[in-house]
Amino acid sequence: MLVENNVALQPYNSFGIAARAQQLARVRSSADVATLLAAPEWAATPRFVLGGGSNLVLTGDIKALVLKVEIAGRRLVDETPRGWLVEAGAGENWHDFVAWTLAQGWPGLENLALIPGTVGASPVQNIGAYGVEWQDRFHSLDAVELDTGRAFTLDAAQCGFGYRDSVFKHERAGDSGFGLAGRALITHVRFWLPKPWKPVLGYLDLERKMAETGNNAPDAQTLFDWIVTIRRAKLPDPAVIGNAGSFFKNPTVTPEQCADIIARDPKVVHYPMADGSIKLAAGWLIDACGWKGKTVGHAGVYEKQALVLVNRGTAEHPCTGGEVMTLARAIQTSVYERFGIRLEPEPVVI
Ligand code: EPU
């Protein structure tokens, strides 16, 4: 397999940040991973796994050997009276995969339409949107341990999914710990799409669509089309304006903390959670601090959704990861000063 030198990473991260990889290998099969791991010339080189680059802030060049995952393929593994089991290669584009499952007549992923990135990157942060979390449709995944070349399979419990979180985001804590950050390359992912299909509609934007169209029983394709329209209206298309989706996680607070904030800011957007905690809309908090539409250096806050930071660089003055992080820190400081809440970035920063 060819290892390329000094590769520009700007096309491979949705923020469009200019950075380079000293070496980059395109991984197109599980066998490619094995070949690379067995090659003595790369044995001592650290490795960095790059998926769709849609949840990534590059603050400099990558010195590690970049493994760009381009494993293709999608297939029906099994169909029973209870559902469809569908598999995709980690390098498949997420949105195209969702559209393909619907075209085959296997609904269930429609609420997750238009999320940028690849299938293999989606479990890392347990993507979620419009009432469906990725883990709700997950069955299992295959991966390779980068230290040993050992192939393994994980089910949902082993992936340790949480809100925008999984075992792939955590460092190993001690020898017995199970964190897999930087230690695994996901090769294939399987989804379980249950029968009979039921639409997931309990989300304000979708309720608005139902009222607008008078259609209270949308089929999966209609729901897919609605989600695409809703997302296009408020989220920037990375092909046009570089971004990494939501830049911060929605924070959770105790009911007491929430009551305190409501007393000062009655309009704060908040959602009670099943465990008794309260989730706040980070976009609202950032907006309330006056950040929407602001630009610092070549990084900015999207004018239609304050939770999304965007690339405002030009060909002559590209936006750097440092500028994005400077803006992110300024936002964190003002939200902390006003609300006493520390916002946690969602993308991986390297
Ligand atoms: N809001 C504002 N001002 C803003 C942005 C939001 O007042 O500038 C308010 C909205 O009016 C709304 C509330 O905040 O009442 C929540 O906004 P929205 O419905 O847009 O959802 P979100 O909580 O900001 C989350 C996910 C998105 C996902 C949407 C829809 C996170 C971090 N983000 O955003 O995921 O698409 O819900 O389900 O959980 C992503 O992770 O990249 C992403 C786009």
XYZ file of C-alpha atoms and ligand atoms in Angstrom:
394
model
C 0.000 0.000 0.000
C 1.255 3.434 -0.935
C 2.139 5.830 1.882
C 2.025 9.442 0.628
C 4.274 12.168 2.043
C 3.457 15.756 3.029
C -0.272 15.543 2.247
C -2.544 18.602 2.509
C -5.361 17.835 4.976
C -7.580 20.798 4.077
C -9.862 18.665 1.834
C -10.082 15.990 4.534
C -11.462 18.034 7.430
C -14.904 19.633 7.183
C -13.663 22.807 8.927
C -11.320 23.295 5.946
C -8.360 24.057 8.201
C -5.024 24.130 6.387
C -2.654 21.549 7.916
C -0.513 18.750 6.557
C 0.177 15.114 7.332
C 3.809 14.080 7.187
C 2.645 10.677 5.979
C -0.789 9.430 4.975
C -1.948 5.913 4.083
C -5.325 5.206 2.496
C -6.834 2.190 4.216
C -9.285 0.449 1.843
C -9.713 -2.924 3.575
C -9.078 -4.747 6.842
C -6.134 -6.393 5.026
C -4.597 -2.938 4.405
C -4.634 -2.321 8.161
C -2.893 -5.633 8.784
C -0.257 -4.929 6.091
C 0.507 -1.531 7.500
C 0.730 -2.721 11.083
C 3.064 -5.550 10.073
C 5.420 -3.253 8.103
C 8.670 -2.861 10.088
C 9.309 0.663 8.726
C 6.125 1.936 10.448
C 6.416 -0.101 13.635
C 7.681 2.760 15.799
C 5.592 5.548 14.225
C 2.547 6.795 16.126
C -0.702 6.531 14.132
C -3.697 8.791 13.795
C -6.998 7.484 12.419
C -8.836 9.942 10.159
C -12.460 9.270 9.255
C -14.580 11.914 7.536
C -12.756 14.676 9.451
C -16.127 16.221 10.277
C -15.591 16.470 14.010
C -12.002 17.585 14.063
C -10.013 20.756 14.768
C -6.431 20.579 13.513
C -4.227 22.965 15.477
C -1.067 22.022 13.574
C 0.475 19.502 11.189
C 0.059 15.818 12.095
C 3.391 14.147 12.818
C 1.871 10.691 13.214
C 1.192 8.374 10.272
C -2.364 9.288 9.252
C -4.546 6.269 8.469
C -7.290 7.647 6.243
C -10.153 5.175 6.403
C -11.638 4.544 2.941
C -13.176 1.094 3.511
C -16.224 0.862 1.222
C -19.180 -1.531 0.957
C -22.768 -1.777 2.185
C -24.979 -4.830 2.391
C -27.976 -6.462 4.021
C -26.597 -9.037 6.457
C -29.934 -10.470 7.576
C -33.660 -9.872 7.478
C -36.085 -11.380 9.966
C -39.748 -10.646 10.780
C -38.354 -8.342 13.503
C -36.020 -6.173 11.448
C -33.147 -5.618 9.045
C -29.467 -6.000 9.884
C -27.427 -3.735 7.600
C -23.649 -3.328 7.405
C -21.439 -0.572 5.987
C -17.713 -0.116 5.532
C -16.269 2.555 7.833
C -15.282 4.786 4.920
C -18.808 5.088 3.494
C -20.297 8.587 3.605
C -22.918 8.669 6.388
C -25.643 10.596 4.579
C -25.307 8.534 1.383
C -25.610 5.386 3.469
C -28.787 6.664 5.166
C -30.282 7.563 1.753
C -29.322 4.136 0.385
C -31.009 2.230 3.250
C -34.234 4.136 2.591
C -34.005 3.484 -1.155
C -33.713 -0.246 -0.374
C -36.886 -0.057 1.734
C -35.155 -0.363 5.125
C -36.268 2.652 7.163
C -34.976 3.672 10.602
C -32.069 6.041 10.050
C -34.025 8.923 8.467
C -33.812 11.263 11.515
C -30.028 11.119 11.193
C -29.983 12.400 7.603
C -27.400 14.942 6.452
C -25.031 14.528 9.380
C -21.579 15.062 7.859
C -18.848 12.448 8.172
C -18.325 8.756 7.605
C -20.015 5.620 8.946
C -16.853 4.685 10.870
C -16.651 8.012 12.659
C -20.309 8.022 13.709
C -19.961 5.718 16.764
C -17.074 7.756 18.151
C -19.336 10.571 19.246
C -22.632 8.679 19.098
C -24.163 11.176 16.694
C -27.724 12.180 17.385
C -30.402 14.408 15.962
C -34.155 14.981 16.008
C -34.992 12.513 18.735
C -32.804 9.609 17.543
C -29.407 8.754 18.928
C -27.146 6.674 16.777
C -26.876 4.056 19.530
C -30.650 3.420 19.178
C -29.984 1.803 15.779
C -26.550 0.312 16.428
C -25.958 -3.431 16.398
C -22.189 -4.048 16.471
C -18.899 -2.985 14.910
C -15.622 -4.537 13.815
C -12.330 -2.834 14.603
C -8.611 -3.486 14.677
C -6.408 -2.762 17.664
C -3.580 -0.579 16.365
C -0.933 -1.816 18.816
C -1.383 -5.500 18.099
C -3.281 -5.786 14.796
C -5.894 -7.894 16.609
C -9.400 -7.735 15.081
C -12.331 -7.506 17.483
C -16.089 -6.937 17.544
C -17.992 -4.741 20.002
C -21.683 -4.624 20.852
C -23.482 -1.540 22.175
C -22.724 -2.173 25.847
C -19.025 -2.564 25.076
C -18.988 0.723 23.164
C -19.976 2.613 26.349
C -22.235 5.072 24.538
C -23.284 8.287 26.263
C -24.403 11.686 25.026
C -21.869 12.475 22.250
C -19.580 9.978 23.941
C -18.197 6.462 23.594
C -15.258 4.280 24.583
C -13.474 5.640 21.464
C -13.230 9.106 23.055
C -11.576 7.940 26.267
C -7.967 7.196 27.064
C -7.308 3.866 28.737
C -7.365 4.374 32.510
C -4.776 1.943 33.884
C -4.060 -1.462 32.424
C -7.523 -2.835 33.031
C -9.341 0.232 31.678
C -11.186 -0.001 28.390
C -10.644 3.436 26.789
C -9.886 3.033 23.084
C -9.028 6.632 22.073
C -6.282 6.473 19.450
C -5.987 2.693 19.851
C -8.537 1.290 17.425
C -9.506 1.593 13.789
C -13.162 0.841 13.078
C -13.540 -1.154 9.844
C -17.266 -2.080 9.624
C -20.459 -1.072 11.424
C -23.782 -2.944 11.596
C -27.200 -1.418 12.253
C -30.384 -3.030 13.452
C -33.473 -1.402 11.907
C -36.534 -2.805 13.698
C -39.884 -3.761 12.170
C -42.518 -2.496 12.184
C -41.045 0.916 11.401
C -42.378 3.728 13.580
C -41.614 7.410 12.898
C -39.827 9.376 15.640
C -41.671 12.693 15.666
C -41.416 14.145 19.171
C -39.214 17.080 18.247
C -40.378 20.691 17.989
C -39.049 21.284 14.460
C -40.823 18.128 13.242
C -44.076 19.073 14.972
C -43.881 22.393 13.122
C -43.458 20.536 9.807
C -46.512 18.380 10.557
C -48.594 21.481 11.316
C -47.271 23.257 8.210
C -47.985 20.372 5.827
C -51.044 18.908 7.550
C -49.320 15.512 7.330
C -49.378 13.853 10.755
C -48.259 10.428 9.542
C -45.186 10.997 7.356
C -43.501 7.978 5.801
C -39.759 7.489 6.236
C -38.838 9.220 2.975
C -40.964 12.270 3.855
C -39.353 12.419 7.287
C -35.920 12.198 5.638
C -36.835 15.096 3.309
C -38.105 17.190 6.260
C -34.914 16.601 8.248
C -32.786 17.593 5.250
C -34.810 20.823 4.851
C -34.665 21.635 8.584
C -30.915 21.055 8.797
C -30.207 23.051 5.611
C -32.171 25.999 7.038
C -30.109 26.299 10.182
C -26.813 24.486 9.744
C -24.067 25.534 7.310
C -23.142 23.093 4.538
C -19.462 22.184 5.133
C -18.941 22.110 1.349
C -19.735 25.847 1.323
C -18.724 27.111 4.787
C -16.217 25.033 6.752
C -17.508 23.823 10.145
C -17.574 20.835 12.487
C -21.283 20.814 13.373
C -22.165 21.659 16.977
C -18.964 22.883 18.563
C -20.014 22.370 22.200
C -22.057 19.731 23.976
C -25.347 20.776 25.527
C -24.462 20.982 29.254
C -26.450 19.326 32.027
C -27.146 21.025 35.341
C -29.002 20.206 38.545
C -32.621 21.427 38.955
C -31.316 23.911 41.580
C -28.734 25.374 39.168
C -31.406 25.578 36.478
C -33.853 27.359 38.823
C -31.089 29.839 39.614
C -30.516 30.578 35.916
C -34.270 30.811 35.197
C -34.594 33.373 38.008
C -32.126 35.578 36.127
C -32.897 34.517 32.539
C -36.472 33.230 32.371
C -36.151 32.368 28.663
C -33.284 29.876 29.028
C -34.021 26.815 26.821
C -33.951 23.709 29.040
C -35.067 20.098 28.830
C -35.666 17.833 31.858
C -33.832 14.504 31.486
C -34.977 11.048 32.593
C -32.312 10.959 35.344
C -33.617 14.161 36.994
C -30.903 16.439 35.596
C -31.671 19.296 33.216
C -30.079 19.769 29.815
C -29.535 23.341 28.628
C -29.279 24.442 24.977
C -25.660 25.560 24.595
C -26.654 27.439 21.413
C -29.066 29.548 23.452
C -26.436 30.307 26.135
C -23.900 31.402 23.480
C -26.533 33.419 21.641
C -27.550 35.117 24.914
C -23.930 36.207 25.379
C -24.138 38.032 22.036
C -21.865 35.765 19.990
C -24.123 34.914 17.066
C -22.613 36.145 13.777
C -19.387 37.412 15.446
C -15.946 36.859 13.868
C -12.577 36.720 15.608
C -9.587 36.424 13.285
C -10.734 33.994 10.591
C -13.072 31.984 12.799
C -16.690 32.913 13.390
C -19.999 32.003 15.015
C -22.641 30.969 12.476
C -25.367 33.597 12.144
C -28.279 31.098 12.221
C -27.082 28.752 15.007
C -24.664 30.004 17.655
C -23.561 26.471 18.556
C -21.724 26.124 15.244
C -18.310 27.732 14.729
C -17.377 28.377 11.116
C -14.352 29.009 8.913
C -14.257 32.600 7.728
C -10.814 32.321 6.143
C -9.895 33.013 2.545
C -7.468 31.369 0.132
C -4.790 33.948 1.102
C -5.595 33.862 4.827
C -6.870 30.412 5.744
C -8.467 29.904 9.137
C -6.152 28.105 11.555
C -7.063 25.676 14.291
C -5.480 28.116 16.747
C -7.975 30.800 15.714
C -10.888 28.394 16.147
C -9.695 27.470 19.638
C -9.112 31.137 20.590
C -12.715 31.880 19.632
C -13.935 28.748 21.439
C -12.126 29.791 24.643
C -13.526 33.342 24.465
C -17.041 31.860 24.166
C -16.401 29.478 27.077
C -15.213 32.392 29.231
C -18.229 34.586 28.552
C -20.721 31.731 29.092
C -18.949 30.859 32.348
C -18.932 34.473 33.550
C -22.611 34.957 32.833
C -24.089 31.538 33.690
C -21.415 29.773 35.763
C -21.429 26.895 33.221
C -18.362 25.407 31.569
C -19.067 24.422 27.977
C -17.252 21.350 26.783
C -16.084 21.225 23.122
C -17.549 18.394 21.073
C -14.922 17.939 18.317
C -11.608 16.200 18.730
C -8.842 18.835 18.966
C -5.365 17.788 17.906
N -30.997 28.355 20.147
C -30.918 29.702 20.270
N -29.926 30.357 19.589
C -29.029 29.698 18.815
C -29.104 28.304 18.704
C -30.091 27.625 19.390
O -31.716 30.327 20.957
O -28.181 30.365 18.230
C -32.073 27.615 20.806
C -33.092 27.114 19.772
O -34.066 28.067 19.506
C -33.669 25.908 20.421
C -32.527 25.384 21.278
O -31.576 26.425 21.403
O -34.736 26.236 21.270
C -31.893 24.123 20.705
O -31.434 24.359 19.370
P -31.522 23.222 18.240
O -32.885 22.661 18.168
O -30.930 23.804 17.000
O -30.633 22.038 18.780
P -29.221 22.023 19.557
O -29.474 21.552 20.941
O -28.536 23.321 19.389
C -28.672 19.517 19.010
C -27.482 18.763 18.484
C -27.410 18.878 16.962
C -28.692 18.320 16.368
C -29.887 19.122 16.942
C -31.199 18.562 16.487
C -25.826 18.832 20.272
C -24.533 19.390 20.742
N -26.269 19.280 19.086
O -28.442 20.895 18.721
O -26.329 18.056 16.523
O -28.684 18.411 14.955
O -29.857 19.046 18.401
O -31.451 17.339 17.137
O -26.421 18.002 20.956
C -24.022 18.103 15.962
O -23.810 17.459 16.976
O -23.083 18.440 15.183
C -25.374 18.575 15.675
C -25.633 19.420 14.686
